[in-house]
PDB file of C-alpha atoms in Angstrom:
ATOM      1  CA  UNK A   1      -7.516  10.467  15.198  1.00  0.00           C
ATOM      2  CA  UNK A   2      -8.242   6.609  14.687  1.00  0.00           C
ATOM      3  CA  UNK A   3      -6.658   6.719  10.986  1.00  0.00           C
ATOM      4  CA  UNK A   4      -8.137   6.307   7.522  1.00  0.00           C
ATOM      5  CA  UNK A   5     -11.328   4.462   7.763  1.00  0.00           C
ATOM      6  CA  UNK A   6     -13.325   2.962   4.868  1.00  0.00           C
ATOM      7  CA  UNK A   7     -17.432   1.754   4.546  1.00  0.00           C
ATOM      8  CA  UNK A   8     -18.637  -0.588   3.744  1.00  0.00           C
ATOM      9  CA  UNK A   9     -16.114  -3.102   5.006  1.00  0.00           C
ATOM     10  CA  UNK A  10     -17.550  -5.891   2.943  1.00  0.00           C
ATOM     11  CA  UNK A  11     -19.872  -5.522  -0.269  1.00  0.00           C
ATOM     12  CA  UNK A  12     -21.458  -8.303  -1.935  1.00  0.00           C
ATOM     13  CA  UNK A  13     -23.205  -7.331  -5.217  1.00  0.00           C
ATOM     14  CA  UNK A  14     -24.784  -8.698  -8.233  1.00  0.00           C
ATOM     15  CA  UNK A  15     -23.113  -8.454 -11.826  1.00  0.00           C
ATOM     16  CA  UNK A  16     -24.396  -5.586 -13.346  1.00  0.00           C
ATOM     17  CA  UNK A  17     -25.423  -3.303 -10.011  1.00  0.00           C
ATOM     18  CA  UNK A  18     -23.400  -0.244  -8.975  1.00  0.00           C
ATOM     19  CA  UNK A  19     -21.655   0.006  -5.900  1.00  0.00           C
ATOM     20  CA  UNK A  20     -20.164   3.193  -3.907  1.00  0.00           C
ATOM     21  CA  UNK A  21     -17.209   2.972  -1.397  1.00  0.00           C
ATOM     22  CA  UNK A  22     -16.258   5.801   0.980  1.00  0.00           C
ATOM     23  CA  UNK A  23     -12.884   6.672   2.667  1.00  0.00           C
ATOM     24  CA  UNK A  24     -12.334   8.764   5.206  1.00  0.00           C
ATOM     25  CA  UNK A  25      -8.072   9.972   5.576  1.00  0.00           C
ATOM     26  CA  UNK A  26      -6.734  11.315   8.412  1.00  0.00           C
ATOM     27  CA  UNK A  27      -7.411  15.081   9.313  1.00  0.00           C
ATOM     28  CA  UNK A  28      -5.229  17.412   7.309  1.00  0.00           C
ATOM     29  CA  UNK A  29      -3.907  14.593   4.787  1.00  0.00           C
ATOM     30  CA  UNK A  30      -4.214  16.526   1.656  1.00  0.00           C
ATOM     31  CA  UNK A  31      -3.181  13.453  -0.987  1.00  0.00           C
ATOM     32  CA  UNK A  32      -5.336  10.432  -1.007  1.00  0.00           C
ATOM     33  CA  UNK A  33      -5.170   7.293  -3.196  1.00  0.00           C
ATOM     34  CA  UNK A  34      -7.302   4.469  -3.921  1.00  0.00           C
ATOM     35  CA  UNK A  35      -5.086   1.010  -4.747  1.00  0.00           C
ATOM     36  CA  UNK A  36      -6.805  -2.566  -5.683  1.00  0.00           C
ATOM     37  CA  UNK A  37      -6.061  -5.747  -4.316  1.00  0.00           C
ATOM     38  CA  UNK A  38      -6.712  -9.013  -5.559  1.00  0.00           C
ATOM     39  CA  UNK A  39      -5.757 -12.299  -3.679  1.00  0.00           C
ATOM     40  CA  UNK A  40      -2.143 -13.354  -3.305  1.00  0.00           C
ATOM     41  CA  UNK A  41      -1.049 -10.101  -5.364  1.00  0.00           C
ATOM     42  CA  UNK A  42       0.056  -6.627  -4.004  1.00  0.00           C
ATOM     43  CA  UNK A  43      -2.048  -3.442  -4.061  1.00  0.00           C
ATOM     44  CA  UNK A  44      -2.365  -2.160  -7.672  1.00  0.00           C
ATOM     45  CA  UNK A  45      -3.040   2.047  -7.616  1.00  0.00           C
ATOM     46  CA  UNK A  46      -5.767   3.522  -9.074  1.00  0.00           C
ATOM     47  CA  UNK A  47      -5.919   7.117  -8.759  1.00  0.00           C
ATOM     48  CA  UNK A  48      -4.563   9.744  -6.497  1.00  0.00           C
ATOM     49  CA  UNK A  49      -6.164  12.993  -5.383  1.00  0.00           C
ATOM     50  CA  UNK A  50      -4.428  16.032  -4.176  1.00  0.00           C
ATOM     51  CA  UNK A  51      -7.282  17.987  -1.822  1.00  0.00           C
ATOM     52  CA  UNK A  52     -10.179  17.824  -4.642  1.00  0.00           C
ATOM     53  CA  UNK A  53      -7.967  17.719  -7.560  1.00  0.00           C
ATOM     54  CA  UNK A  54      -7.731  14.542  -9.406  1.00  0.00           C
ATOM     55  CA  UNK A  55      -4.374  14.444 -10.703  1.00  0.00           C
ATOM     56  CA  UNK A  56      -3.310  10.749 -11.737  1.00  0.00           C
ATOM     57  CA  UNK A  57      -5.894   7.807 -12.887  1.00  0.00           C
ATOM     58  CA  UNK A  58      -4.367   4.309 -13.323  1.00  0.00           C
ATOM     59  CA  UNK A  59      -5.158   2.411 -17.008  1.00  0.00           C
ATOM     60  CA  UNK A  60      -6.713   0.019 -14.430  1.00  0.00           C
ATOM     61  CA  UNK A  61      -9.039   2.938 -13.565  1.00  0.00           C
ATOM     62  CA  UNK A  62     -11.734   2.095 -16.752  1.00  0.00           C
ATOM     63  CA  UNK A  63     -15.103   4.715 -17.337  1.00  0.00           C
ATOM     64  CA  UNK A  64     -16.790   2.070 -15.298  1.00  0.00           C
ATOM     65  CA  UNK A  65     -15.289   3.612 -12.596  1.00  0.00           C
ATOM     66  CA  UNK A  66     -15.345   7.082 -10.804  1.00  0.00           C
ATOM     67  CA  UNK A  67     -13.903   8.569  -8.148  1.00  0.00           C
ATOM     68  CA  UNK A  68     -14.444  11.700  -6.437  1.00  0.00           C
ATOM     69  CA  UNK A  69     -13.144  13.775  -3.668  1.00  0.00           C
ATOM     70  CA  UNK A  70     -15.469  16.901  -2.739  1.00  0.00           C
ATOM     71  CA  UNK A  71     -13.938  19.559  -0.507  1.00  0.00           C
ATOM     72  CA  UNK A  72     -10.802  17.982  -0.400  1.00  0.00           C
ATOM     73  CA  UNK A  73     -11.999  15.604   2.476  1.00  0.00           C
ATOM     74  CA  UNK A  74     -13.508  11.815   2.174  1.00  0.00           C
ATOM     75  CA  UNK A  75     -13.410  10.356  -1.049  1.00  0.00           C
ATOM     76  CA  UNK A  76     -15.758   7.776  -2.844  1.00  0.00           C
ATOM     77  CA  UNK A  77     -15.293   5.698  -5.538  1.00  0.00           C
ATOM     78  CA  UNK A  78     -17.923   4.163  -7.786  1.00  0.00           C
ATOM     79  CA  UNK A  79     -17.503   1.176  -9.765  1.00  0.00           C
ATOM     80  CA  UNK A  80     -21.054   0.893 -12.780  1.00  0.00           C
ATOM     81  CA  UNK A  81     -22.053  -2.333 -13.861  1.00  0.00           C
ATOM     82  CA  UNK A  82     -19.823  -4.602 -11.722  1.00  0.00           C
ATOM     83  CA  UNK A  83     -18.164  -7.451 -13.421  1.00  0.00           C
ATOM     84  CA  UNK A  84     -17.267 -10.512 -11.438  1.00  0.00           C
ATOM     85  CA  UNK A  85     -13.218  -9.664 -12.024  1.00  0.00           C
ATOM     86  CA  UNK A  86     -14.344  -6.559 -10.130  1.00  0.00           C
ATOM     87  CA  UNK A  87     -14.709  -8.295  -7.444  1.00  0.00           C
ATOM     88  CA  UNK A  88     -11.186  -7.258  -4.832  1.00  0.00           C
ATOM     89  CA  UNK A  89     -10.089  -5.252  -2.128  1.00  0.00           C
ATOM     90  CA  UNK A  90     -10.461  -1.789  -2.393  1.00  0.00           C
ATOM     91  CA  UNK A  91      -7.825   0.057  -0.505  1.00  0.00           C
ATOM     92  CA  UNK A  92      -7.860   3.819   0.583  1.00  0.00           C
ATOM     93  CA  UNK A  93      -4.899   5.325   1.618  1.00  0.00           C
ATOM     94  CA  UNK A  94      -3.436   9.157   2.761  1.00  0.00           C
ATOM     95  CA  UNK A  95      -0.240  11.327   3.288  1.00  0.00           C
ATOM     96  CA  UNK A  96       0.447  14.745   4.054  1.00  0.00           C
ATOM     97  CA  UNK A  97       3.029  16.626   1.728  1.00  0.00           C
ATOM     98  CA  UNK A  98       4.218  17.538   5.183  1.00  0.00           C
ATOM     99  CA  UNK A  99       6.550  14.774   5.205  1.00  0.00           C
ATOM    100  CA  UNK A 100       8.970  14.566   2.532  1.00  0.00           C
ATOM    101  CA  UNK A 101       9.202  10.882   2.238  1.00  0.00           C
ATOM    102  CA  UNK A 102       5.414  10.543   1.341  1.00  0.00           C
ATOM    103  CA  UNK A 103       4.183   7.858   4.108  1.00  0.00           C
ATOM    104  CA  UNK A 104       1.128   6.246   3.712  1.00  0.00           C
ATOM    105  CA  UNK A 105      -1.362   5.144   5.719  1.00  0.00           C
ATOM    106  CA  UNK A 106      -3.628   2.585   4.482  1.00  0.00           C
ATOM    107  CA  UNK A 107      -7.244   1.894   5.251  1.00  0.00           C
ATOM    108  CA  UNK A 108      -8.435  -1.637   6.360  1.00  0.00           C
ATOM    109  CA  UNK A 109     -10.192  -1.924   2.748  1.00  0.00           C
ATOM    110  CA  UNK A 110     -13.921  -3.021   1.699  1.00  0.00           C
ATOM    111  CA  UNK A 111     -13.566  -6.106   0.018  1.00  0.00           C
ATOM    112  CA  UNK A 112     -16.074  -6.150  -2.825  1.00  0.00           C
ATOM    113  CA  UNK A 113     -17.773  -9.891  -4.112  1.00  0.00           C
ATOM    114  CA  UNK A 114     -19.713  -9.467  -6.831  1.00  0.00           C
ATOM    115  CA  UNK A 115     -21.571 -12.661  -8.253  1.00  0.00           C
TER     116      UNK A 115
ATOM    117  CA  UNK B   1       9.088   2.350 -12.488  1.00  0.00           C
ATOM    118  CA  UNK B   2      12.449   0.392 -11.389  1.00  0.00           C
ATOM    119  CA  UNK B   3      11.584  -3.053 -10.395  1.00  0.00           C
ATOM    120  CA  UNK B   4      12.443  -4.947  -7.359  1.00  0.00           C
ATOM    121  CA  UNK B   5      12.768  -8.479  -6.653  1.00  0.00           C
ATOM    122  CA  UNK B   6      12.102 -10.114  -3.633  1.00  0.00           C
ATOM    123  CA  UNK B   7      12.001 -14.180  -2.360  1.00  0.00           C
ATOM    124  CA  UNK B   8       7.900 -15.247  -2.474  1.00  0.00           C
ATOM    125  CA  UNK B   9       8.503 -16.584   0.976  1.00  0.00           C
ATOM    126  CA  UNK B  10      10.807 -16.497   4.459  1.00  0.00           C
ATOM    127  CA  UNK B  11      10.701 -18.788   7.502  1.00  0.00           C
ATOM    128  CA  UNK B  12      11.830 -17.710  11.094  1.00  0.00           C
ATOM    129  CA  UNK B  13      12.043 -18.551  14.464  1.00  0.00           C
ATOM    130  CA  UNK B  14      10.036 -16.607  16.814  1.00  0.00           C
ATOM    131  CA  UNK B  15      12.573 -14.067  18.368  1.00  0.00           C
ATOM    132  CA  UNK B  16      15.888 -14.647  15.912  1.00  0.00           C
ATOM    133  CA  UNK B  17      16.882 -11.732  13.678  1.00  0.00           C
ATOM    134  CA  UNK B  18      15.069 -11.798  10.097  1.00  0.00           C
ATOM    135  CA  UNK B  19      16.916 -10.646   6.903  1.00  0.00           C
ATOM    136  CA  UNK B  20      14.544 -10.020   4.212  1.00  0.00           C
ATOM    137  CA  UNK B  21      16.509  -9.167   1.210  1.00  0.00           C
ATOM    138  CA  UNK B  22      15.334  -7.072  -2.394  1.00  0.00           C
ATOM    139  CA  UNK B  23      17.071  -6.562  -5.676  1.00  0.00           C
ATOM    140  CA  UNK B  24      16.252  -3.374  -7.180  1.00  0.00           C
ATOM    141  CA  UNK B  25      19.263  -2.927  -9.808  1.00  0.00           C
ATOM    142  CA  UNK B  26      17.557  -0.801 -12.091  1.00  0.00           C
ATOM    143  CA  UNK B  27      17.485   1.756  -9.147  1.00  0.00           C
ATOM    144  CA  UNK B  28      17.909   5.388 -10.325  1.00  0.00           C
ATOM    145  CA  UNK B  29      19.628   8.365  -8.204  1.00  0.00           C
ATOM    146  CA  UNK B  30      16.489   9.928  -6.829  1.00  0.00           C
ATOM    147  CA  UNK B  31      14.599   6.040  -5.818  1.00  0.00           C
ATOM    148  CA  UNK B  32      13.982   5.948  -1.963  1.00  0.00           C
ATOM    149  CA  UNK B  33      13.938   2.267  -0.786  1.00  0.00           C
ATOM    150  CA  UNK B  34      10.573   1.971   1.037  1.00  0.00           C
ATOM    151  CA  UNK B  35       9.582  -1.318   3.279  1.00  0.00           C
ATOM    152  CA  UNK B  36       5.934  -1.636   3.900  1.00  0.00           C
ATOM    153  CA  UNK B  37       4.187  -4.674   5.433  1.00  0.00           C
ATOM    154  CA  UNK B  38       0.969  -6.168   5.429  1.00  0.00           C
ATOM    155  CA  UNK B  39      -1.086  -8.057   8.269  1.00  0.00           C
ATOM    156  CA  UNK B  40      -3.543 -10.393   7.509  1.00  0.00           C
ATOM    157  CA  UNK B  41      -6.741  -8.728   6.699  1.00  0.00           C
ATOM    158  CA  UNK B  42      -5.394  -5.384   7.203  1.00  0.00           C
ATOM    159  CA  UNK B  43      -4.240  -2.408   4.731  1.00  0.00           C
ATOM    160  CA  UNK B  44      -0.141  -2.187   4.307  1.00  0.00           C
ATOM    161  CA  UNK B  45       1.262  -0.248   7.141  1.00  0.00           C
ATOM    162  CA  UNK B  46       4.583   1.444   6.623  1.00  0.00           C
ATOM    163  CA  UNK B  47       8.140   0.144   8.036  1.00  0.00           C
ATOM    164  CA  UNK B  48      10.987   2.473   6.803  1.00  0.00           C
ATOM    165  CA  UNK B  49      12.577   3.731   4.373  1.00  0.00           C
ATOM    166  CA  UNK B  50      15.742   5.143   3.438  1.00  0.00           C
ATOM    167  CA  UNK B  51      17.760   6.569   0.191  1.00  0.00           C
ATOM    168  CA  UNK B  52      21.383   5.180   0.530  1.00  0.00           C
ATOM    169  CA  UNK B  53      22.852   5.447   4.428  1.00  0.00           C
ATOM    170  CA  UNK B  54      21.836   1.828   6.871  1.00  0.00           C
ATOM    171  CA  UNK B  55      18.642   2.997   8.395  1.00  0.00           C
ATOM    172  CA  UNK B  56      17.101   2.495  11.955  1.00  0.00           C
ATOM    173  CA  UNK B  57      13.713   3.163  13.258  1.00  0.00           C
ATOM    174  CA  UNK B  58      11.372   1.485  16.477  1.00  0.00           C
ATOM    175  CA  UNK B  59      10.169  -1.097  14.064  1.00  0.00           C
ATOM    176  CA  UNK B  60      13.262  -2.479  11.723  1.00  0.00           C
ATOM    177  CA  UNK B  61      17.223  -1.331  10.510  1.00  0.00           C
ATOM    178  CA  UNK B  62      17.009  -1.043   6.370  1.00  0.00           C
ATOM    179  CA  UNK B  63      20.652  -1.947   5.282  1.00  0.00           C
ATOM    180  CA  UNK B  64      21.412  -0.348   1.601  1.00  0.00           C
ATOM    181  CA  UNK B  65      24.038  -1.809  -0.529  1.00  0.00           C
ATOM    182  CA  UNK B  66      26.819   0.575  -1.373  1.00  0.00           C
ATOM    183  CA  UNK B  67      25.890   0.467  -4.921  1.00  0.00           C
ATOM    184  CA  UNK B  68      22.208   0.365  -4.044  1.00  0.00           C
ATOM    185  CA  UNK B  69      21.598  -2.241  -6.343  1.00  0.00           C
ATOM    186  CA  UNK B  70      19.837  -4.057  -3.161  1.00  0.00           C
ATOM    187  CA  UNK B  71      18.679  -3.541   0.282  1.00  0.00           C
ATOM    188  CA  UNK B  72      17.649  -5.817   3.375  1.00  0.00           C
ATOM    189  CA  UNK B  73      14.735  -4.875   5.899  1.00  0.00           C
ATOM    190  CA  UNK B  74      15.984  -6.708   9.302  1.00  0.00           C
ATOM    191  CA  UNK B  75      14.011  -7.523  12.293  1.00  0.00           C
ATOM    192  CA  UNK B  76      16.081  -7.825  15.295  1.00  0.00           C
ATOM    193  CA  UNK B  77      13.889 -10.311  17.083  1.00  0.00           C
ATOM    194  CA  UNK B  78      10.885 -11.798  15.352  1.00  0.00           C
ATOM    195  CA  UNK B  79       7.637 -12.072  16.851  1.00  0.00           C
ATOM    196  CA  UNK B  80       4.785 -13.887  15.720  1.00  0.00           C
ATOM    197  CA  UNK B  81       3.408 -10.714  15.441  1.00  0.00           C
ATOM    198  CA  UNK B  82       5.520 -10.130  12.349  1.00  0.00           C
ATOM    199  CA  UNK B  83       3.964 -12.416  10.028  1.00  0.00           C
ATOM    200  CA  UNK B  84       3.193 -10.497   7.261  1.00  0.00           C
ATOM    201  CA  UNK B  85       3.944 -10.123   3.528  1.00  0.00           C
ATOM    202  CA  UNK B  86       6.901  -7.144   3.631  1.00  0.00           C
ATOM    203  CA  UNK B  87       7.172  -5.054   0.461  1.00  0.00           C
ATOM    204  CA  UNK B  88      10.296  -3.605  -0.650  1.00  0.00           C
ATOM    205  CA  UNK B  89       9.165  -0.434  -3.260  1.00  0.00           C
ATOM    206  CA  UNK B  90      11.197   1.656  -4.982  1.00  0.00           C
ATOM    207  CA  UNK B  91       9.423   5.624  -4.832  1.00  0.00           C
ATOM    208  CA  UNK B  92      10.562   8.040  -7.425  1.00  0.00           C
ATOM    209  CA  UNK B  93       8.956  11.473  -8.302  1.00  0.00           C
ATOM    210  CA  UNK B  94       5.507   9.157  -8.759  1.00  0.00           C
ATOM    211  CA  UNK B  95       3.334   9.881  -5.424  1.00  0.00           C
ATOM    212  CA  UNK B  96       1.752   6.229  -5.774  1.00  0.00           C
ATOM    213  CA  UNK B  97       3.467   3.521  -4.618  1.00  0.00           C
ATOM    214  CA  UNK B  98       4.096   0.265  -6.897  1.00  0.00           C
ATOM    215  CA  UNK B  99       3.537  -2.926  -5.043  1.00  0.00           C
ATOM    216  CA  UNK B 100       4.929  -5.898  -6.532  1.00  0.00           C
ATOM    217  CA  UNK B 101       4.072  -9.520  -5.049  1.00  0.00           C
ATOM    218  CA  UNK B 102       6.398  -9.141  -1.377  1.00  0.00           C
ATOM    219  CA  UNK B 103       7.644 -11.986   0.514  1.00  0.00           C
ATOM    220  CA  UNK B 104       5.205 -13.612   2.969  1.00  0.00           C
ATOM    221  CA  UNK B 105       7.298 -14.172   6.141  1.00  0.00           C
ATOM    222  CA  UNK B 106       6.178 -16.639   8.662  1.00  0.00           C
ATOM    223  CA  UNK B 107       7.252 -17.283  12.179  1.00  0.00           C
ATOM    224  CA  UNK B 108       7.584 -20.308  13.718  1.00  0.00           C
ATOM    225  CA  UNK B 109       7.126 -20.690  17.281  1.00  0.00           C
TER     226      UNK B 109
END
């Protein structure tokens, strides 16, 4: 297993277009959460899956965006009508509620621009 | 969420001990004391964590105050390999963690 990988690593969009990120956990990490990032601030969450359940959304989470975890396996998120203060680094991350302290493993992030 | 406090920024020598120190005196009986760090253009990776005993793992020793009012991440010998921002986050019954702004450590060769 090579960890938690997310696509596209970089995203440059237009204000106004949609945009789709994917994340991929590790095998058999049943709880997944998405976290933003903007520049010289740490991770903000977003929302947190549990297999396909979607069980917490952040305020930060607004109905521009969606995310989605079929099957209980990758997970995308979609951010309609991009703004530029969208623009940030979208992290993925995973655990396993095998481990009672809750470590998580972080993706490398797609950073999105949007113009 | 109990808040922590942490200095915006460290200096160290390349292989002296590092003391990164966090204030979290709002901490509540249940709060583990999580470290995570963060490479440059990477995602945070985890460092340790503990809930009130000194901790030690391959990576770092987490020291916890006796009232656990505060906590400090030390690595032995610093490598320039370390240079990261190190968060100090306080986990309760929440699943997410809460990030706040870290301390960016840099080490000097």
């Amino acid at each position: 297993d090579t960890g938690v990988s997310q696509n596209p690593r970089h995203k440059i969009t237009k204000r106004g277009q949609n945009v789709t990120f994917r994340c991929d956990p590790i095998s058999e990490h049943n709880r997944l959460y998405w976290y933003r990032q903007t520049l010289g601030q740490g991770p903000e969450f977003l929302t947190y899956f549990q297999n396909e359940a979607q069980l917490e959304k952040s305020r930060l989470l607004s109905d521009r965006f969606s995310a989605e975890r079929p099957k209980g396996s990758f997970s995308t998120l979609e951010i309609q009508r991009t703004e530029q203060g969208d623009s940030a680094m979208y992290l993925c991350a995973s655990s396993t509620h095998r481990l009672s302290y809750n470590e998580q493993f972080f993706g490398p992030g797609t950073r999105l621009t949007v113009l | 969420d109990a808040k922590t406090t942490q200095p915006n920024s460290m200096e160290s020598n390349e292989e002296e001990p590092v003391h990164l120190p966090c204030n979290h005196s709002t901490i509540s009986g249940t709060d583990y004391i999580h470290w995570y760090r963060q490479l440059p253009s990477q995602g945070p990776e985890y460092v340790i964590h503990g809930l009130t005993s000194n901790v030690n793992n391959r990576m770092a020793s987490l020291a916890i105050a006796e009232d656990r009012k505060s906590s400090t991440l030390i690595l032995h010998r610093a490598t320039l390999r370390d240079a990261a921002v190190y968060y100090c986050i306080l986990t309760g019954s929440a699943r997410q963690l809460t990030f706040g702004s870290g301390t960016q450590l840099t080490v000097l060769p």
